[in-house]
């Protein structure tokens, strides 16, 4: 499904990270993109989409403080998992762009896609190319990544893994393998779950 959507986007474009506990070990999946100490006592997983408005709001309003308090201090290893939401072809292309940029630029690309979400919706190809260029991805490289079956197959596998886990929406959070509903107070709710996980 994602591959077909990506091929449609390509056709349109041609016009004009080791775990330290049993809970963490169970929560490691192929393709995970992570930030923070590998031996942090707590792993927080976020399933998100670059086309999800709530995800963009969390990225803008909550992530900087969350990173400062928990990731930068070594308390948490943060894992970001991709779960494309409508328009799926655009979210998928955004995630493939981030992967194409490489591990050192992945989170920066995701941040820019979230931060510039409205502009990306208005002019998808132009904005994807501009964000890619900002992080060292040429138009030719981006098109090659979009055309690579390995990229879409890997993304499909990550989506299937999320579905198998019962994740149906974004953003969805897990703390050491347990789902946490963050509601209206994400920092406070996640901090309480992190404290419980720290024991």
PDB file of N, CA and C in Angstrom, residues 118-193:
ATOM      1  N   UNK A 118       2.398  22.752   7.967  1.00  0.00           N
ATOM      2  CA  UNK A 118       1.419  23.451   7.122  1.00  0.00           C
ATOM      3  C   UNK A 118       1.977  23.734   5.736  1.00  0.00           C
ATOM      4  N   UNK A 119       3.219  24.186   5.695  1.00  0.00           N
ATOM      5  CA  UNK A 119       3.842  24.474   4.401  1.00  0.00           C
ATOM      6  C   UNK A 119       4.016  23.192   3.593  1.00  0.00           C
ATOM      7  N   UNK A 120       4.346  22.093   4.265  1.00  0.00           N
ATOM      8  CA  UNK A 120       4.510  20.808   3.582  1.00  0.00           C
ATOM      9  C   UNK A 120       3.182  20.365   2.970  1.00  0.00           C
ATOM     10  N   UNK A 121       2.085  20.576   3.696  1.00  0.00           N
ATOM     11  CA  UNK A 121       0.770  20.242   3.153  1.00  0.00           C
ATOM     12  C   UNK A 121       0.450  21.080   1.909  1.00  0.00           C
ATOM     13  N   UNK A 122       0.849  22.334   1.921  1.00  0.00           N
ATOM     14  CA  UNK A 122       0.497  23.244   0.828  1.00  0.00           C
ATOM     15  C   UNK A 122       1.323  23.000  -0.429  1.00  0.00           C
ATOM     16  N   UNK A 123       2.589  22.667  -0.263  1.00  0.00           N
ATOM     17  CA  UNK A 123       3.480  22.445  -1.416  1.00  0.00           C
ATOM     18  C   UNK A 123       4.392  21.260  -1.099  1.00  0.00           C
ATOM     19  N   UNK A 124       3.842  20.035  -1.133  1.00  0.00           N
ATOM     20  CA  UNK A 124       4.588  18.869  -0.648  1.00  0.00           C
ATOM     21  C   UNK A 124       5.963  18.670  -1.271  1.00  0.00           C
ATOM     22  N   UNK A 125       6.021  18.588  -2.583  1.00  0.00           N
ATOM     23  CA  UNK A 125       7.300  18.290  -3.217  1.00  0.00           C
ATOM     24  C   UNK A 125       8.323  19.389  -2.977  1.00  0.00           C
ATOM     25  N   UNK A 126       7.919  20.623  -3.154  1.00  0.00           N
ATOM     26  CA  UNK A 126       8.848  21.739  -2.970  1.00  0.00           C
ATOM     27  C   UNK A 126       9.393  21.773  -1.548  1.00  0.00           C
ATOM     28  N   UNK A 127       8.524  21.555  -0.573  1.00  0.00           N
ATOM     29  CA  UNK A 127       8.965  21.608   0.820  1.00  0.00           C
ATOM     30  C   UNK A 127       9.842  20.408   1.184  1.00  0.00           C
ATOM     31  N   UNK A 128       9.479  19.220   0.690  1.00  0.00           N
ATOM     32  CA  UNK A 128      10.315  18.043   0.958  1.00  0.00           C
ATOM     33  C   UNK A 128      11.711  18.237   0.375  1.00  0.00           C
ATOM     34  N   UNK A 129      11.764  18.753  -0.844  1.00  0.00           N
ATOM     35  CA  UNK A 129      13.072  18.988  -1.462  1.00  0.00           C
ATOM     36  C   UNK A 129      13.862  20.051  -0.700  1.00  0.00           C
ATOM     37  N   UNK A 130      13.183  21.099  -0.243  1.00  0.00           N
ATOM     38  CA  UNK A 130      13.869  22.162   0.497  1.00  0.00           C
ATOM     39  C   UNK A 130      14.406  21.642   1.830  1.00  0.00           C
ATOM     40  N   UNK A 131      13.606  20.867   2.526  1.00  0.00           N
ATOM     41  CA  UNK A 131      14.058  20.305   3.808  1.00  0.00           C
ATOM     42  C   UNK A 131      15.200  19.325   3.571  1.00  0.00           C
ATOM     43  N   UNK A 132      15.075  18.514   2.536  1.00  0.00           N
ATOM     44  CA  UNK A 132      16.157  17.582   2.214  1.00  0.00           C
ATOM     45  C   UNK A 132      17.452  18.315   1.910  1.00  0.00           C
ATOM     46  N   UNK A 133      17.367  19.353   1.093  1.00  0.00           N
ATOM     47  CA  UNK A 133      18.569  20.115   0.728  1.00  0.00           C
ATOM     48  C   UNK A 133      19.232  20.715   1.949  1.00  0.00           C
ATOM     49  N   UNK A 134      18.417  21.165   2.891  1.00  0.00           N
ATOM     50  CA  UNK A 134      18.929  21.760   4.126  1.00  0.00           C
ATOM     51  C   UNK A 134      19.764  20.753   4.919  1.00  0.00           C
ATOM     52  N   UNK A 135      19.483  19.471   4.731  1.00  0.00           N
ATOM     53  CA  UNK A 135      20.177  18.431   5.493  1.00  0.00           C
ATOM     54  C   UNK A 135      21.030  17.533   4.593  1.00  0.00           C
ATOM     55  N   UNK A 136      21.404  18.066   3.446  1.00  0.00           N
ATOM     56  CA  UNK A 136      22.383  17.392   2.603  1.00  0.00           C
ATOM     57  C   UNK A 136      21.841  16.355   1.645  1.00  0.00           C
ATOM     58  N   UNK A 137      20.525  16.318   1.426  1.00  0.00           N
ATOM     59  CA  UNK A 137      19.937  15.348   0.502  1.00  0.00           C
ATOM     60  C   UNK A 137      19.585  16.070  -0.793  1.00  0.00           C
ATOM     61  N   UNK A 138      20.204  15.661  -1.890  1.00  0.00           N
ATOM     62  CA  UNK A 138      19.902  16.272  -3.182  1.00  0.00           C
ATOM     63  C   UNK A 138      18.580  15.736  -3.716  1.00  0.00           C
ATOM     64  N   UNK A 139      18.042  16.422  -4.712  1.00  0.00           N
ATOM     65  CA  UNK A 139      16.800  15.962  -5.337  1.00  0.00           C
ATOM     66  C   UNK A 139      16.986  14.564  -5.923  1.00  0.00           C
ATOM     67  N   UNK A 140      18.115  14.338  -6.571  1.00  0.00           N
ATOM     68  CA  UNK A 140      18.377  13.024  -7.170  1.00  0.00           C
ATOM     69  C   UNK A 140      18.436  11.940  -6.097  1.00  0.00           C
ATOM     70  N   UNK A 141      19.069  12.251  -4.980  1.00  0.00           N
ATOM     71  CA  UNK A 141      19.154  11.271  -3.889  1.00  0.00           C
ATOM     72  C   UNK A 141      17.778  10.975  -3.297  1.00  0.00           C
ATOM     73  N   UNK A 142      16.973  12.018  -3.144  1.00  0.00           N
ATOM     74  CA  UNK A 142      15.633  11.828  -2.607  1.00  0.00           C
ATOM     75  C   UNK A 142      14.792  10.965  -3.538  1.00  0.00           C
ATOM     76  N   UNK A 143      14.849  11.254  -4.837  1.00  0.00           N
ATOM     77  CA  UNK A 143      14.091  10.454  -5.799  1.00  0.00           C
ATOM     78  C   UNK A 143      14.559   8.999  -5.788  1.00  0.00           C
ATOM     79  N   UNK A 144      15.870   8.805  -5.646  1.00  0.00           N
ATOM     80  CA  UNK A 144      16.398   7.441  -5.597  1.00  0.00           C
ATOM     81  C   UNK A 144      15.890   6.712  -4.353  1.00  0.00           C
ATOM     82  N   UNK A 145      15.843   7.409  -3.227  1.00  0.00           N
ATOM     83  CA  UNK A 145      15.330   6.801  -1.997  1.00  0.00           C
ATOM     84  C   UNK A 145      13.856   6.446  -2.139  1.00  0.00           C
ATOM     85  N   UNK A 146      13.070   7.358  -2.740  1.00  0.00           N
ATOM     86  CA  UNK A 146      11.649   7.097  -2.943  1.00  0.00           C
ATOM     87  C   UNK A 146      11.420   5.891  -3.841  1.00  0.00           C
ATOM     88  N   UNK A 147      12.320   5.696  -4.805  1.00  0.00           N
ATOM     89  CA  UNK A 147      12.178   4.610  -5.775  1.00  0.00           C
ATOM     90  C   UNK A 147      12.715   3.285  -5.269  1.00  0.00           C
ATOM     91  N   UNK A 148      13.406   3.305  -4.152  1.00  0.00           N
ATOM     92  CA  UNK A 148      14.069   2.103  -3.632  1.00  0.00           C
ATOM     93  C   UNK A 148      13.058   1.210  -2.918  1.00  0.00           C
ATOM     94  N   UNK A 149      12.781   0.007  -3.441  1.00  0.00           N
ATOM     95  CA  UNK A 149      11.824  -0.886  -2.783  1.00  0.00           C
ATOM     96  C   UNK A 149      12.212  -1.224  -1.345  1.00  0.00           C
ATOM     97  N   UNK A 150      13.513  -1.250  -1.064  1.00  0.00           N
ATOM     98  CA  UNK A 150      13.950  -1.574   0.296  1.00  0.00           C
ATOM     99  C   UNK A 150      13.426  -0.547   1.298  1.00  0.00           C
ATOM    100  N   UNK A 151      13.374   0.719   0.880  1.00  0.00           N
ATOM    101  CA  UNK A 151      12.884   1.775   1.766  1.00  0.00           C
ATOM    102  C   UNK A 151      11.398   1.573   2.086  1.00  0.00           C
ATOM    103  N   UNK A 152      10.585   1.380   1.049  1.00  0.00           N
ATOM    104  CA  UNK A 152       9.149   1.216   1.292  1.00  0.00           C
ATOM    105  C   UNK A 152       8.844  -0.097   1.995  1.00  0.00           C
ATOM    106  N   UNK A 153       9.597  -1.153   1.689  1.00  0.00           N
ATOM    107  CA  UNK A 153       9.381  -2.432   2.369  1.00  0.00           C
ATOM    108  C   UNK A 153       9.701  -2.325   3.856  1.00  0.00           C
ATOM    109  N   UNK A 154      10.786  -1.616   4.173  1.00  0.00           N
ATOM    110  CA  UNK A 154      11.165  -1.444   5.582  1.00  0.00           C
ATOM    111  C   UNK A 154      10.119  -0.619   6.322  1.00  0.00           C
ATOM    112  N   UNK A 155       9.614   0.429   5.671  1.00  0.00           N
ATOM    113  CA  UNK A 155       8.573   1.239   6.298  1.00  0.00           C
ATOM    114  C   UNK A 155       7.304   0.422   6.499  1.00  0.00           C
ATOM    115  N   UNK A 156       6.936  -0.377   5.499  1.00  0.00           N
ATOM    116  CA  UNK A 156       5.782  -1.268   5.649  1.00  0.00           C
ATOM    117  C   UNK A 156       5.948  -2.196   6.843  1.00  0.00           C
ATOM    118  N   UNK A 157       7.158  -2.736   7.008  1.00  0.00           N
ATOM    119  CA  UNK A 157       7.413  -3.647   8.125  1.00  0.00           C
ATOM    120  C   UNK A 157       7.255  -2.930   9.459  1.00  0.00           C
ATOM    121  N   UNK A 158       7.692  -1.667   9.530  1.00  0.00           N
ATOM    122  CA  UNK A 158       7.548  -0.910  10.772  1.00  0.00           C
ATOM    123  C   UNK A 158       6.073  -0.620  11.064  1.00  0.00           C
ATOM    124  N   UNK A 159       5.312  -0.330  10.019  1.00  0.00           N
ATOM    125  CA  UNK A 159       3.874  -0.092  10.189  1.00  0.00           C
ATOM    126  C   UNK A 159       3.181  -1.372  10.658  1.00  0.00           C
ATOM    127  N   UNK A 160       3.546  -2.491  10.074  1.00  0.00           N
ATOM    128  CA  UNK A 160       2.947  -3.768  10.475  1.00  0.00           C
ATOM    129  C   UNK A 160       3.296  -4.102  11.921  1.00  0.00           C
ATOM    130  N   UNK A 161       4.518  -3.786  12.343  1.00  0.00           N
ATOM    131  CA  UNK A 161       4.913  -4.041  13.734  1.00  0.00           C
ATOM    132  C   UNK A 161       4.094  -3.182  14.692  1.00  0.00           C
ATOM    133  N   UNK A 162       3.831  -1.933  14.305  1.00  0.00           N
ATOM    134  CA  UNK A 162       3.002  -1.057  15.137  1.00  0.00           C
ATOM    135  C   UNK A 162       1.587  -1.605  15.235  1.00  0.00           C
ATOM    136  N   UNK A 163       1.064  -2.059  14.109  1.00  0.00           N
ATOM    137  CA  UNK A 163      -0.291  -2.613  14.088  1.00  0.00           C
ATOM    138  C   UNK A 163      -0.376  -3.871  14.954  1.00  0.00           C
ATOM    139  N   UNK A 164       0.648  -4.719  14.860  1.00  0.00           N
ATOM    140  CA  UNK A 164       0.668  -5.942  15.656  1.00  0.00           C
ATOM    141  C   UNK A 164       0.711  -5.638  17.146  1.00  0.00           C
ATOM    142  N   UNK A 165       1.259  -4.498  17.492  1.00  0.00           N
ATOM    143  CA  UNK A 165       1.328  -4.097  18.891  1.00  0.00           C
ATOM    144  C   UNK A 165       0.027  -3.438  19.355  1.00  0.00           C
ATOM    145  N   UNK A 166      -0.860  -3.188  18.420  1.00  0.00           N
ATOM    146  CA  UNK A 166      -2.132  -2.587  18.769  1.00  0.00           C
ATOM    147  C   UNK A 166      -2.150  -1.075  18.711  1.00  0.00           C
ATOM    148  N   UNK A 167      -1.104  -0.476  18.130  1.00  0.00           N
ATOM    149  CA  UNK A 167      -1.055   0.980  18.020  1.00  0.00           C
ATOM    150  C   UNK A 167      -1.950   1.394  16.857  1.00  0.00           C
ATOM    151  N   UNK A 168      -2.918   2.239  17.134  1.00  0.00           N
ATOM    152  CA  UNK A 168      -3.882   2.641  16.108  1.00  0.00           C
ATOM    153  C   UNK A 168      -3.875   4.137  15.827  1.00  0.00           C
ATOM    154  N   UNK A 169      -3.207   4.927  16.655  1.00  0.00           N
ATOM    155  CA  UNK A 169      -3.203   6.372  16.456  1.00  0.00           C
ATOM    156  C   UNK A 169      -1.895   6.988  16.885  1.00  0.00           C
ATOM    157  N   UNK A 170      -1.752   8.256  16.554  1.00  0.00           N
ATOM    158  CA  UNK A 170      -0.536   8.989  16.906  1.00  0.00           C
ATOM    159  C   UNK A 170      -0.913  10.317  17.560  1.00  0.00           C
ATOM    160  N   UNK A 171      -0.079  10.800  18.474  1.00  0.00           N
ATOM    161  CA  UNK A 171       1.070  10.083  19.042  1.00  0.00           C
ATOM    162  C   UNK A 171       0.625   9.061  20.090  1.00  0.00           C
ATOM    163  N   UNK A 172       1.354   7.958  20.153  1.00  0.00           N
ATOM    164  CA  UNK A 172       1.137   6.929  21.169  1.00  0.00           C
ATOM    165  C   UNK A 172       2.464   6.702  21.872  1.00  0.00           C
ATOM    166  N   UNK A 173       2.432   6.625  23.196  1.00  0.00           N
ATOM    167  CA  UNK A 173       3.660   6.506  23.984  1.00  0.00           C
ATOM    168  C   UNK A 173       3.682   5.209  24.794  1.00  0.00           C
ATOM    169  N   UNK A 174       4.882   4.641  24.906  1.00  0.00           N
ATOM    170  CA  UNK A 174       5.136   3.498  25.782  1.00  0.00           C
ATOM    171  C   UNK A 174       6.323   3.854  26.673  1.00  0.00           C
ATOM    172  N   UNK A 175       6.231   3.496  27.938  1.00  0.00           N
ATOM    173  CA  UNK A 175       7.334   3.683  28.881  1.00  0.00           C
ATOM    174  C   UNK A 175       7.736   2.307  29.380  1.00  0.00           C
ATOM    175  N   UNK A 176       8.944   1.894  29.045  1.00  0.00           N
ATOM    176  CA  UNK A 176       9.436   0.548  29.346  1.00  0.00           C
ATOM    177  C   UNK A 176       8.406  -0.518  28.996  1.00  0.00           C
ATOM    178  N   UNK A 177       7.831  -0.373  27.797  1.00  0.00           N
ATOM    179  CA  UNK A 177       6.943  -1.392  27.270  1.00  0.00           C
ATOM    180  C   UNK A 177       5.489  -1.261  27.653  1.00  0.00           C
ATOM    181  N   UNK A 178       5.150  -0.294  28.505  1.00  0.00           N
ATOM    182  CA  UNK A 178       3.758  -0.112  28.919  1.00  0.00           C
ATOM    183  C   UNK A 178       3.189   1.150  28.292  1.00  0.00           C
ATOM    184  N   UNK A 179       2.021   1.015  27.667  1.00  0.00           N
ATOM    185  CA  UNK A 179       1.411   2.166  27.021  1.00  0.00           C
ATOM    186  C   UNK A 179       0.948   3.174  28.065  1.00  0.00           C
ATOM    187  N   UNK A 180       1.191   4.449  27.738  1.00  0.00           N
ATOM    188  CA  UNK A 180       0.825   5.542  28.636  1.00  0.00           C
ATOM    189  C   UNK A 180      -0.042   6.525  27.857  1.00  0.00           C
ATOM    190  N   UNK A 181      -1.239   6.814  28.373  1.00  0.00           N
ATOM    191  CA  UNK A 181      -2.115   7.820  27.769  1.00  0.00           C
ATOM    192  C   UNK A 181      -1.742   9.171  28.359  1.00  0.00           C
ATOM    193  N   UNK A 182      -1.201  10.056  27.535  1.00  0.00           N
ATOM    194  CA  UNK A 182      -0.660  11.313  28.072  1.00  0.00           C
ATOM    195  C   UNK A 182      -1.720  12.377  28.291  1.00  0.00           C
ATOM    196  N   UNK A 183      -2.824  12.326  27.571  1.00  0.00           N
ATOM    197  CA  UNK A 183      -3.916  13.266  27.800  1.00  0.00           C
ATOM    198  C   UNK A 183      -3.505  14.719  27.690  1.00  0.00           C
ATOM    199  N   UNK A 184      -4.044  15.522  28.604  1.00  0.00           N
ATOM    200  CA  UNK A 184      -3.825  16.967  28.563  1.00  0.00           C
ATOM    201  C   UNK A 184      -2.551  17.410  29.289  1.00  0.00           C
ATOM    202  N   UNK A 185      -1.882  16.497  29.971  1.00  0.00           N
ATOM    203  CA  UNK A 185      -0.684  16.865  30.737  1.00  0.00           C
ATOM    204  C   UNK A 185       0.452  15.904  30.389  1.00  0.00           C
ATOM    205  N   UNK A 186       0.987  16.008  29.159  1.00  0.00           N
ATOM    206  CA  UNK A 186       1.960  15.012  28.720  1.00  0.00           C
ATOM    207  C   UNK A 186       3.237  14.943  29.536  1.00  0.00           C
ATOM    208  N   UNK A 187       3.798  16.094  29.910  1.00  0.00           N
ATOM    209  CA  UNK A 187       5.044  16.061  30.684  1.00  0.00           C
ATOM    210  C   UNK A 187       4.801  15.409  32.037  1.00  0.00           C
ATOM    211  N   UNK A 188       3.764  15.847  32.727  1.00  0.00           N
ATOM    212  CA  UNK A 188       3.484  15.322  34.068  1.00  0.00           C
ATOM    213  C   UNK A 188       3.153  13.830  34.011  1.00  0.00           C
ATOM    214  N   UNK A 189       2.355  13.424  33.026  1.00  0.00           N
ATOM    215  CA  UNK A 189       1.967  12.021  32.905  1.00  0.00           C
ATOM    216  C   UNK A 189       3.170  11.150  32.588  1.00  0.00           C
ATOM    217  N   UNK A 190       3.995  11.597  31.641  1.00  0.00           N
ATOM    218  CA  UNK A 190       5.185  10.825  31.303  1.00  0.00           C
ATOM    219  C   UNK A 190       6.177  10.800  32.455  1.00  0.00           C
ATOM    220  N   UNK A 191       6.324  11.905  33.155  1.00  0.00           N
ATOM    221  CA  UNK A 191       7.244  11.911  34.291  1.00  0.00           C
ATOM    222  C   UNK A 191       6.799  10.920  35.362  1.00  0.00           C
ATOM    223  N   UNK A 192       5.499  10.849  35.634  1.00  0.00           N
ATOM    224  CA  UNK A 192       5.005   9.897  36.621  1.00  0.00           C
ATOM    225  C   UNK A 192       5.300   8.466  36.179  1.00  0.00           C
ATOM    226  N   UNK A 193       5.101   8.179  34.884  1.00  0.00           N
ATOM    227  CA  UNK A 193       5.380   6.845  34.376  1.00  0.00           C
ATOM    228  C   UNK A 193       6.870   6.540  34.407  1.00  0.00           C
TER     229      UNK A 193
END
